[in-house]
Short mmCIF file of C-alpha atoms and ligand atoms in Angstrom, two decimals:
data_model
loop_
_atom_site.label_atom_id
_atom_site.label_comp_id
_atom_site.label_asym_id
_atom_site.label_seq_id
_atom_site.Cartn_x
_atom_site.Cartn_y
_atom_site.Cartn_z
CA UNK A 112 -14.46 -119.55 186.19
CA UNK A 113 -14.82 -116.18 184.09
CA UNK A 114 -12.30 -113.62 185.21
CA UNK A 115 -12.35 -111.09 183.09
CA UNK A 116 -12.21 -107.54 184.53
CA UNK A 117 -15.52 -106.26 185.25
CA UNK A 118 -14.40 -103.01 187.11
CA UNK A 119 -11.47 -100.32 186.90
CA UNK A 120 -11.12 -97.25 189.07
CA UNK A 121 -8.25 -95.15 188.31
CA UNK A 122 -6.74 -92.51 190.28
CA UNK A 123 -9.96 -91.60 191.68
CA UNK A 124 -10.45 -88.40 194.42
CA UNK A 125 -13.39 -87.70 195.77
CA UNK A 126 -14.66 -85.79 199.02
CA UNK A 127 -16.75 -83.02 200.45
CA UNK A 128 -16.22 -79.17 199.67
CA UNK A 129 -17.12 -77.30 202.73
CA UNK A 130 -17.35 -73.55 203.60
CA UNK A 131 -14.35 -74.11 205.91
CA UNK A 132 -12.51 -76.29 204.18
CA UNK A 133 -12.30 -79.59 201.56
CA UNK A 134 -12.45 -83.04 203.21
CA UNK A 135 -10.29 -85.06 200.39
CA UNK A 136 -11.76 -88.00 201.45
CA UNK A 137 -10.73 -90.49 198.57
CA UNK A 138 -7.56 -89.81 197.30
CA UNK A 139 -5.74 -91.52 194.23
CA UNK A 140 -7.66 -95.00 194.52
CA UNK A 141 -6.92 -97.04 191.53
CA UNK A 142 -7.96 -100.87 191.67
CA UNK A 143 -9.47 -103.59 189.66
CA UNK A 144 -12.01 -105.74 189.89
CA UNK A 145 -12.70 -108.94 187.95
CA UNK A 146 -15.74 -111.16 187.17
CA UNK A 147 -16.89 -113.41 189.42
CA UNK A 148 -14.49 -111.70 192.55
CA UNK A 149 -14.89 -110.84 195.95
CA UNK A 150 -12.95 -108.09 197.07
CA UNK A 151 -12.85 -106.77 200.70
CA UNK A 152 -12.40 -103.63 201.53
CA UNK A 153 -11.32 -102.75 205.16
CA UNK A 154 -10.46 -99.98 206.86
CA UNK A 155 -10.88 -97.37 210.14
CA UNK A 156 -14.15 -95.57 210.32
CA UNK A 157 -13.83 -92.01 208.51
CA UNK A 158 -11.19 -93.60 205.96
CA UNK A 159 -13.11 -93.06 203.36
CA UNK A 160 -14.62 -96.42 202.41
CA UNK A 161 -18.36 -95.05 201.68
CA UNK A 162 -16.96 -92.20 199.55
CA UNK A 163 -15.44 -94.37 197.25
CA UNK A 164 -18.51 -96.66 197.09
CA UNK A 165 -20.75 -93.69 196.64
CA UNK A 166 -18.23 -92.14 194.04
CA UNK A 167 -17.67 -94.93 192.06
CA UNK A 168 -21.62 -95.87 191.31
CA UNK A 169 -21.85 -92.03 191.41
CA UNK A 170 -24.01 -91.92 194.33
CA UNK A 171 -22.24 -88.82 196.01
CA UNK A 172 -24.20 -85.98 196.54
CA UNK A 173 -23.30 -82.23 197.29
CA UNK A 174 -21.69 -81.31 199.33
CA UNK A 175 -19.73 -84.72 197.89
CA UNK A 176 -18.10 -84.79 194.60
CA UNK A 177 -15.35 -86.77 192.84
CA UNK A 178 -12.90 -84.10 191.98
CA UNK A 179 -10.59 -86.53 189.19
CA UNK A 180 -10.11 -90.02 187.65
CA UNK A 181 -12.29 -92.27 185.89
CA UNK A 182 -14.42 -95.54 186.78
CA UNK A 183 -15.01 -97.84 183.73
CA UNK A 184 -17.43 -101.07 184.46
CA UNK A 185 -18.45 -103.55 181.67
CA UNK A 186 -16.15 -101.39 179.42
CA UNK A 187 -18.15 -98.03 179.95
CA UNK A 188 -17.01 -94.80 181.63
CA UNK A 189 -19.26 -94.54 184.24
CA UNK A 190 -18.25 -91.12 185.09
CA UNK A 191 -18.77 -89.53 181.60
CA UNK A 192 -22.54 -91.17 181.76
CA UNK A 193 -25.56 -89.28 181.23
CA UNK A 194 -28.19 -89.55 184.16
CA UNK A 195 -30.28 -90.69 182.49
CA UNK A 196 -28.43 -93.52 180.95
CA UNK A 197 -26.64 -94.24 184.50
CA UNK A 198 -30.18 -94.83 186.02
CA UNK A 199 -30.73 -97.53 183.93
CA UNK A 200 -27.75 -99.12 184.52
CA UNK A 201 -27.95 -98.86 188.03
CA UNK A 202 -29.77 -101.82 189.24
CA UNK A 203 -29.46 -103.75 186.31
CA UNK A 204 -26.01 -103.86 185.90
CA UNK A 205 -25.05 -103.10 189.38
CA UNK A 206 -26.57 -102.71 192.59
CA UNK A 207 -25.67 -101.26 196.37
CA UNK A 208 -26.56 -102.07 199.46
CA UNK A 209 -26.11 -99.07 202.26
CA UNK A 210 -24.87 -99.11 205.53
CA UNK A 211 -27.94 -99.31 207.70
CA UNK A 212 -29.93 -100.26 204.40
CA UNK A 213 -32.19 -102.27 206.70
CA UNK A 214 -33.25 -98.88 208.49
CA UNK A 215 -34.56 -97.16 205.16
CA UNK A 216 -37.39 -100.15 204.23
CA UNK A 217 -40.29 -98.34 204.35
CA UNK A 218 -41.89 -99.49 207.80
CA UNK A 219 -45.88 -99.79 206.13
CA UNK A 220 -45.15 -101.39 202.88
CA UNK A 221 -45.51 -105.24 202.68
CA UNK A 222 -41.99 -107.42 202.79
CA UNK A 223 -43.29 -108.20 198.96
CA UNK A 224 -43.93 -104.73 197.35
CA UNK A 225 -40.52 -103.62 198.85
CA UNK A 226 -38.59 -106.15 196.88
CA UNK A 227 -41.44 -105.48 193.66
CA UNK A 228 -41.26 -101.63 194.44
CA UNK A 229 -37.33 -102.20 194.13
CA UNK A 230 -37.60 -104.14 190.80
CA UNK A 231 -40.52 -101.42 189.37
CA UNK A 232 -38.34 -98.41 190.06
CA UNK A 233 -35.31 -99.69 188.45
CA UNK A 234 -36.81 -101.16 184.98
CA UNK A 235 -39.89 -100.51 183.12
CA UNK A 236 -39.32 -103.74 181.10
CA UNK A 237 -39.40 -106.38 183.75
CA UNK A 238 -41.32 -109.13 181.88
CA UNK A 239 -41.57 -111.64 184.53
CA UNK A 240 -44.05 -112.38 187.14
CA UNK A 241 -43.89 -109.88 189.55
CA UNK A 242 -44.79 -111.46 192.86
CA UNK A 243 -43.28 -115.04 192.07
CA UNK A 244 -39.85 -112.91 191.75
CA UNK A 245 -40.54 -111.94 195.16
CA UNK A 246 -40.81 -115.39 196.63
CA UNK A 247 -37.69 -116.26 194.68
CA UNK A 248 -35.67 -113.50 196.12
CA UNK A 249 -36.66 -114.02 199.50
CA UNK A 250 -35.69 -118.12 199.38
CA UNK A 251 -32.62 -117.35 197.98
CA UNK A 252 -31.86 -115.10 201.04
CA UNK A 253 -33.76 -118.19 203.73
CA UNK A 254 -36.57 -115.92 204.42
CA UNK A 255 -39.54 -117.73 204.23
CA UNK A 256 -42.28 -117.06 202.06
CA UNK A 257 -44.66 -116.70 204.95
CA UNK A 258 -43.00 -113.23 205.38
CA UNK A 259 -44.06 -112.21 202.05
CA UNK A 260 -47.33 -110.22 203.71
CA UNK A 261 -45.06 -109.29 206.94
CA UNK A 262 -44.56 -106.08 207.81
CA UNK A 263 -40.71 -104.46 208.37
CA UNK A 264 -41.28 -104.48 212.07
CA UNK A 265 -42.17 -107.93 212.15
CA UNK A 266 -39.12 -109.08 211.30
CA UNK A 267 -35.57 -109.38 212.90
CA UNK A 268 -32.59 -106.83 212.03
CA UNK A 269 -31.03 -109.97 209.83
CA UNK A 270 -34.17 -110.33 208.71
CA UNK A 271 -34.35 -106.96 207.10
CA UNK A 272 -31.18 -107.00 206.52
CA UNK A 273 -31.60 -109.53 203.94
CA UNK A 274 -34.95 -108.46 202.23
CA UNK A 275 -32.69 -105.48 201.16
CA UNK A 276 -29.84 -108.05 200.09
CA UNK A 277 -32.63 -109.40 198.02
CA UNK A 278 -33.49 -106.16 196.21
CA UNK A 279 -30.28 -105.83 194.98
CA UNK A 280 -30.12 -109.19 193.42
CA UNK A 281 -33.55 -108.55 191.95
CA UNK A 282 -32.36 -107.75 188.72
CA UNK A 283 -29.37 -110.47 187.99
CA UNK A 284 -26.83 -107.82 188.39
CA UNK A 285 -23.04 -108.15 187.49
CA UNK A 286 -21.78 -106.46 190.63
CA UNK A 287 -23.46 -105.52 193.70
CA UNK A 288 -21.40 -103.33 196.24
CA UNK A 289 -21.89 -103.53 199.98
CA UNK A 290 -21.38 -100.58 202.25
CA UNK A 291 -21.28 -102.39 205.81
CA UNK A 292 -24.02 -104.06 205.14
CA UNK A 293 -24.03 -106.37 208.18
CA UNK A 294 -22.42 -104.09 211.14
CA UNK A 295 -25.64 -103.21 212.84
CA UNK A 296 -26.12 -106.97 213.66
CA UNK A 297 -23.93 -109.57 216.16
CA UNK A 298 -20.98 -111.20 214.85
CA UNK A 299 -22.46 -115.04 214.21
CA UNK A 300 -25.39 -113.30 212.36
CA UNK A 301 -23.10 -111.18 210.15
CA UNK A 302 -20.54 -114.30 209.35
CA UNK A 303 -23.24 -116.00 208.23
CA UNK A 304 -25.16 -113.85 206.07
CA UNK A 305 -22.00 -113.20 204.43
CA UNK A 306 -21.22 -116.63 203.79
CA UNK A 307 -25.00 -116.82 202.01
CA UNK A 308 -23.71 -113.76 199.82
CA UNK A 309 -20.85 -115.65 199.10
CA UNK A 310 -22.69 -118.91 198.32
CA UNK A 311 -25.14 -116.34 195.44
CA UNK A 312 -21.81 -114.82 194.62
CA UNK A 313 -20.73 -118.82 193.49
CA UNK A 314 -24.28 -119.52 192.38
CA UNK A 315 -24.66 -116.57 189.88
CA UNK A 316 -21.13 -115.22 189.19
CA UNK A 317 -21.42 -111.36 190.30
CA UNK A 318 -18.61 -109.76 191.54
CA UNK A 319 -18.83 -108.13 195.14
CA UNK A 320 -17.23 -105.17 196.85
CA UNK A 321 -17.72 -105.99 200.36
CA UNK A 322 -16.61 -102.74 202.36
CA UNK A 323 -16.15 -103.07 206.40
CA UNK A 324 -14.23 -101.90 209.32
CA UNK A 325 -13.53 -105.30 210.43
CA UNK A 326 -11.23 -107.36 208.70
CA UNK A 327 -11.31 -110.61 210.32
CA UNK A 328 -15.04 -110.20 208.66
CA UNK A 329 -12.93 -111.04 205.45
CA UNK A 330 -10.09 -112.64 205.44
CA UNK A 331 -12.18 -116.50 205.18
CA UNK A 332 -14.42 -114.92 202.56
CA UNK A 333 -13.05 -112.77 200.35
CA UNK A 334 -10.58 -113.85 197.16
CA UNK A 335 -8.40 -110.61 197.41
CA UNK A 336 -8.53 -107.64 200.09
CA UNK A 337 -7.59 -103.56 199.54
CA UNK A 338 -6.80 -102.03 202.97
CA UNK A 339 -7.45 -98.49 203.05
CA UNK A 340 -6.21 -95.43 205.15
CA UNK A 341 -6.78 -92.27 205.06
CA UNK A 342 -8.30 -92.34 201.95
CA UNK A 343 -6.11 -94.42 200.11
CA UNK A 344 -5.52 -97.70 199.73
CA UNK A 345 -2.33 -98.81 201.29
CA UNK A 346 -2.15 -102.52 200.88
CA UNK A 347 -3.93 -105.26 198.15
CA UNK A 348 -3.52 -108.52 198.33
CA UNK A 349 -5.39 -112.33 197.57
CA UNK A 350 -6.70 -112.52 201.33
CA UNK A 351 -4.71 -115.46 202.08
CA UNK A 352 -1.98 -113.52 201.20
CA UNK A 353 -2.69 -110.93 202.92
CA UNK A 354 -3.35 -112.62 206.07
CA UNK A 355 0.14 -114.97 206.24
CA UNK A 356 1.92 -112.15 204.84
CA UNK A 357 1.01 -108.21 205.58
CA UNK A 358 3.47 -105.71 204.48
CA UNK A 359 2.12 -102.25 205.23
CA UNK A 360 3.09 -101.45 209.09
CA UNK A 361 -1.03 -100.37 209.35
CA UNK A 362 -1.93 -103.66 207.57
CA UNK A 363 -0.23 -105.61 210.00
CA UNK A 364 -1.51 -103.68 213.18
CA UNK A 365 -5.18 -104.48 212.04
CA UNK A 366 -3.85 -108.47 211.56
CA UNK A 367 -2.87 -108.00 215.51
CA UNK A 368 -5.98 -106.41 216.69
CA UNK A 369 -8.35 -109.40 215.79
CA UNK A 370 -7.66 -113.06 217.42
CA UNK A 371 -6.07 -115.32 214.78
CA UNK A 372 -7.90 -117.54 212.95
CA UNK A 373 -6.57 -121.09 213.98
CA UNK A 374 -3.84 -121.50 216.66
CA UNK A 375 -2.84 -119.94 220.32
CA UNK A 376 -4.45 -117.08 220.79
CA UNK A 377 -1.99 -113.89 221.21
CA UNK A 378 -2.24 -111.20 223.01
CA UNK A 379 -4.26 -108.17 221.14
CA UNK A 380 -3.09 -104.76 220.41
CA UNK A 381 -4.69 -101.80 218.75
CA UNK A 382 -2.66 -99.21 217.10
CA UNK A 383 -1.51 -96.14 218.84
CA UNK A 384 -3.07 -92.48 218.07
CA UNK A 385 -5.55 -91.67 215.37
CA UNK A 386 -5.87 -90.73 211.64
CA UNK A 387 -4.88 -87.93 210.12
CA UNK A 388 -7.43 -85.24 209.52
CA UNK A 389 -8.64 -85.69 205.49
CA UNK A 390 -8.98 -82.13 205.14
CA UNK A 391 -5.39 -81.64 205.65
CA UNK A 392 -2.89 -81.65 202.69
CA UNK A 393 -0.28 -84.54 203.02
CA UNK A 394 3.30 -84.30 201.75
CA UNK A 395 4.48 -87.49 203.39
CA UNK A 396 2.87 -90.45 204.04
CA UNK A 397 -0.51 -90.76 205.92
CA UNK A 398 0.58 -93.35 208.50
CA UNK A 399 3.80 -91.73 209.42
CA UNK A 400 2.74 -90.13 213.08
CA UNK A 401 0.93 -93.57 213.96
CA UNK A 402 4.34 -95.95 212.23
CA UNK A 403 6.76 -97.91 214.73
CA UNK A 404 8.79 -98.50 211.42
CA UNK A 405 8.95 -95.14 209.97
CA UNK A 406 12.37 -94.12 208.18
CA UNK A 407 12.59 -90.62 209.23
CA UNK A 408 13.58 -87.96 206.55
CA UNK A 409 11.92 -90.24 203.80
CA UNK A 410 8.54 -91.30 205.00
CA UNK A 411 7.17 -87.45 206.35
CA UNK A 412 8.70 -85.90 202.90
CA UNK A 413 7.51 -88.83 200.29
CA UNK A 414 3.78 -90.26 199.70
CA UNK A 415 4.69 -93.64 199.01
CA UNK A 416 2.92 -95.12 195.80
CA UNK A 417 1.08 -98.16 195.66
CA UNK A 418 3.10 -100.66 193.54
CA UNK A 419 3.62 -104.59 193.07
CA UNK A 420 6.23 -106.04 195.38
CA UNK A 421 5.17 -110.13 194.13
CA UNK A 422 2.21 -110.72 192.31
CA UNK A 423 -1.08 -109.12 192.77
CA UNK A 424 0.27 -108.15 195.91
CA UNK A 425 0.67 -104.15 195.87
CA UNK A 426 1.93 -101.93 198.95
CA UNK A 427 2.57 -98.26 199.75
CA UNK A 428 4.85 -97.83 201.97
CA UNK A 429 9.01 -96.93 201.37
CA UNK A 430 9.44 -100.04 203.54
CA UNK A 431 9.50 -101.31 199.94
CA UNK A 432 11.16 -98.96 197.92
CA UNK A 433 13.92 -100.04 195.27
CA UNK A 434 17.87 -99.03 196.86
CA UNK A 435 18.06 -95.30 195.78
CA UNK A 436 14.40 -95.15 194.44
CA UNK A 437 13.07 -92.36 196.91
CA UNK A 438 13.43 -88.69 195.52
CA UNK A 439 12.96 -86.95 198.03
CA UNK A 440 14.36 -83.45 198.42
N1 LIG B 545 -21.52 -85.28 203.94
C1 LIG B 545 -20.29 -85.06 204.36
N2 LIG B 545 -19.82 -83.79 204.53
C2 LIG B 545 -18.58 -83.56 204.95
N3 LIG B 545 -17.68 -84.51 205.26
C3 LIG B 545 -18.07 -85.78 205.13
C4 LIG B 545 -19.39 -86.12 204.68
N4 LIG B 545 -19.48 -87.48 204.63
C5 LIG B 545 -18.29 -87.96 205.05
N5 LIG B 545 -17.43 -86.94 205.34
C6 LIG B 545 -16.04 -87.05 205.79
O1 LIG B 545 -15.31 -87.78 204.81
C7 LIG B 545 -14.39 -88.67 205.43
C8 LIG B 545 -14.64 -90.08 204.95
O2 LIG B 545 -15.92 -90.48 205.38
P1 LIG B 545 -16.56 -91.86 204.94
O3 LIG B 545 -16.37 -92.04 203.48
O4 LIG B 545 -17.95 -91.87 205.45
O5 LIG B 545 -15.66 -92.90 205.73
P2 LIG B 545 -15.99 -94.42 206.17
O6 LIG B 545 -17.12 -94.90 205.33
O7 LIG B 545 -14.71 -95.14 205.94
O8 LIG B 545 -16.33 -94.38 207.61
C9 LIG B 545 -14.56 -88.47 206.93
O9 LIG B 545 -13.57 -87.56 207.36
C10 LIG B 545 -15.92 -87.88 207.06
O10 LIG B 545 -16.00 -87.05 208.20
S1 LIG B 546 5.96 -95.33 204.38
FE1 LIG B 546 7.10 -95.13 206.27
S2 LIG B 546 5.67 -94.23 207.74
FE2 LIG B 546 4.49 -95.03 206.03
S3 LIG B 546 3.90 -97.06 206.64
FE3 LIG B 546 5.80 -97.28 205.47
S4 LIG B 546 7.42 -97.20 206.98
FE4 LIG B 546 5.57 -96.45 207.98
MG1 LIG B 547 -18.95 -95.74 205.86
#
C-alpha cells in the first residue's frame, strides 16, 4: 500500500464575515492526509465540518473566506493557486461531493449526460469514449445501465445519490471529499453505499475525507478519525483507536450516544447543553461549559493544543497536559 501524504492543512481559519459580526467557523485545523486513506470526520451540526471542506478545495464563497494557513495537496499550495489553474485541478485531481448533492442533478437531463456533462465541464482533453465512461461509472456504483436514459426522478434518493458519487470518480481522481454525502437517506442504505466507496477507495487507491455528524457511520470504515468541535479538531485517532480508547471528554460523550458495536447494549446518553456560539472569541477551551471533567482555573483560561499523547493519536484537552506544562496566568 502507497502511503505517502497526499494532503496537509495547516493552521487553517476560515468562516463568514457578517455585518454584525465574524462567524470563525474553522479555527486552527491542521491535519494530514495520506495516499490511499480514509479519514472520518465527525462532529455536531454547525461545527464547522463543511467550512473546512469548502475552504480547503477553496470552494467558500463570500460571505465565506479562509482568513490564514495553508493547504498543500500533491505537493502544491492550493491556496496560493490561480483560478484558473485550480479549475483544472479540481476534478482531476480531486473531487467533492455536497451535502444534498443528489438534490442539485438537474431534474431534465438524462442519468448519462449528467455524469458526461460532469466529465465535459471539468476537462477539455478527455480522450475516451464518452458514453461508454458513463456505463462504467454507473456499474461501478451498481446502477444499472438500463438507467443510463432515466430521468433524475425516476430514480431512488440512493439512486441519485450515487450517479453523483459517480461524477466524482469520473476523472480517476486522487482524493475525493464527501460532505454528508449519505444523511438524506436511512441508515442500511447509507452503511452500504459507504462500504461501496470504501470497496473503489481499495480498488483505485484515492484517499477520502468522509465528513458526518454520525460517528458510528465511521468507526467500521474509516482507517483514522478527526473529531471536531467548535471548529476545531479536538481528537485524531486510527478509528480503532479511537473507538477502544477516546480521550477528549466530547470524544467520549459521542462514543456513549451511539449503541456499541458488538456486546450488551448500554444505556445511551447525549451530552448536556449546546455549543458555543463561533462568532464568539474563546480564551479557554470550547468544551469547558458542556465538560463533567473540567479543571477549573486551567481549562476556561487555556485553549488546549492539539498534540500527540501515543502515536498518531493527538488530543486537545489539559486532561493531557505535561505536570507544570499549563501557562496560564
Ligand atoms: N453562509 C454563511 N453565512 C454565515 N454563517 C454561516 C454560513 N454558513 C455557515 N455558517 C455558520 O458557520 C458555522 C459552521 O457551519 P458549517 O460549516 O456549515 O457546519 P457543519 O457543516 O458542521 O454543520 C455555523 O455556525 C454556521 O451557522
Ligand atoms: S480541556 Fe478541560 S474543559 Fe476542555 S475537554 Fe479537557 S478537561 Fe474538559
Ligand atoms: Mg455541513
Amino acid at each position: 500500500m502507497r502511503m505517502g501524504k497526499l494532503l496537509k492543512v495547516e493552521r487553517l481559519n476560515a468562516g463568514y464575515k457578517l455585518k454584525s459580526a465574524t462567524v470563525h467557523a474553522v479555527r486552527d485545523v491542521s491535519f494530514e492526509l495520506k495516499e490511499g486513506e480514509f479519514l472520518g470526520i465527525a462532529g455536531e451540526s454547525g461545527c464547522g465540518k463543511s467550512t473546512l471542506a469548502f475552504g480547503i478545495v477553496r470552494l467558500l464563497t463570500p460571505p465565506g473566506e479562509i482568513f490564514s494557513g495553508k493547504v498543500e495537496f500533491d505537493g502544491k499550495d492550493l491556496l496560493k493557486m490561480e483560478e484558473e489553474e485550480l479549475r483544472r485541478e479540481r476534478w482531476k485531481e480531486f473531487s467533492i461531493v455536497f451535502q444534498a448533492s443528489m438534490n442539485v442533478l438537474n431534474p431534465v437531463m438524462k442519468v448519462k449526460d449528467q455524469i458526461i456533462d460532469a466529465i465535459t465541464y471539468h476537462t477539455n482533453d478527455y480522450d475516451g469514449h464518452l458514453e461508454e465512461r458513463a456505463k462504467e461509472l454507473l456499474s461501478l456504483v451498481n446502477v444499472s445501465e438500463k438507467y443510463l436514459n432515466a430521468y433524475p426522478h425516476q430514480l431512488s434518493g440512493g439512486m441519485k445519490q450515487r450517479v453523483v458519487i459517480a461524477t466524482a470518480l469520473a476523472l480517476n481522481p486522487k482524493m475525493i471529499i464527501m460532505d454528508e454525502p449519505t444523511t438524506a437517506l436511512d441508515v442500511v442504505v447509507q452503511k452500504k453505499i459507504l462500504q461501496e466507496i470504501d470497496g473503489l477507495r481499495k480498488k483505485f487507491g484515492f484517499s477520502i475525507i468522509f465528513i458526518t455528524h454520525d460517528l458510528s457511520l465511521l468507526v467500521e470504515i474509516s482507517d483514522t478519525i478527526a473529531i471536531m468541535y467548535a471548529g476545531s479538531i479536538v481528537e485524531k485517532a486510527a478509528s480503532k483507536r479511537l473507538y477502544d480508547n477516546p480521550l477528549h471528554p466530547y470524544t467520549e460523550g459521542l462514543m456513549n450516544s451511539f449503541p456499541p458495536l458488538v456486546g450488551k447494549r448500554k444505556r445511551l446518553h447525549g451530552i448536556a447543553g449546546r455549543p458555543p456560539d463561533l462568532s464568539r472569541e474563546m480564551n479557554g477551551c470550547p468544551f469547558y461549559e458542556r465538560c463533567t471533567k473540567r479543571i477549573e482555573g486551567v481549562c476556561e483560561r487555556e485553549i488546549p493544543k492539539l498534540k500527540e499523547v501515543e502515536p498518531g493519536h493527538t488530543v486537545a484537552c489539559h486532561l493531557y497536559d505535561e505536570e507544570g506544562e499549563s501557562d496560564a496566568d
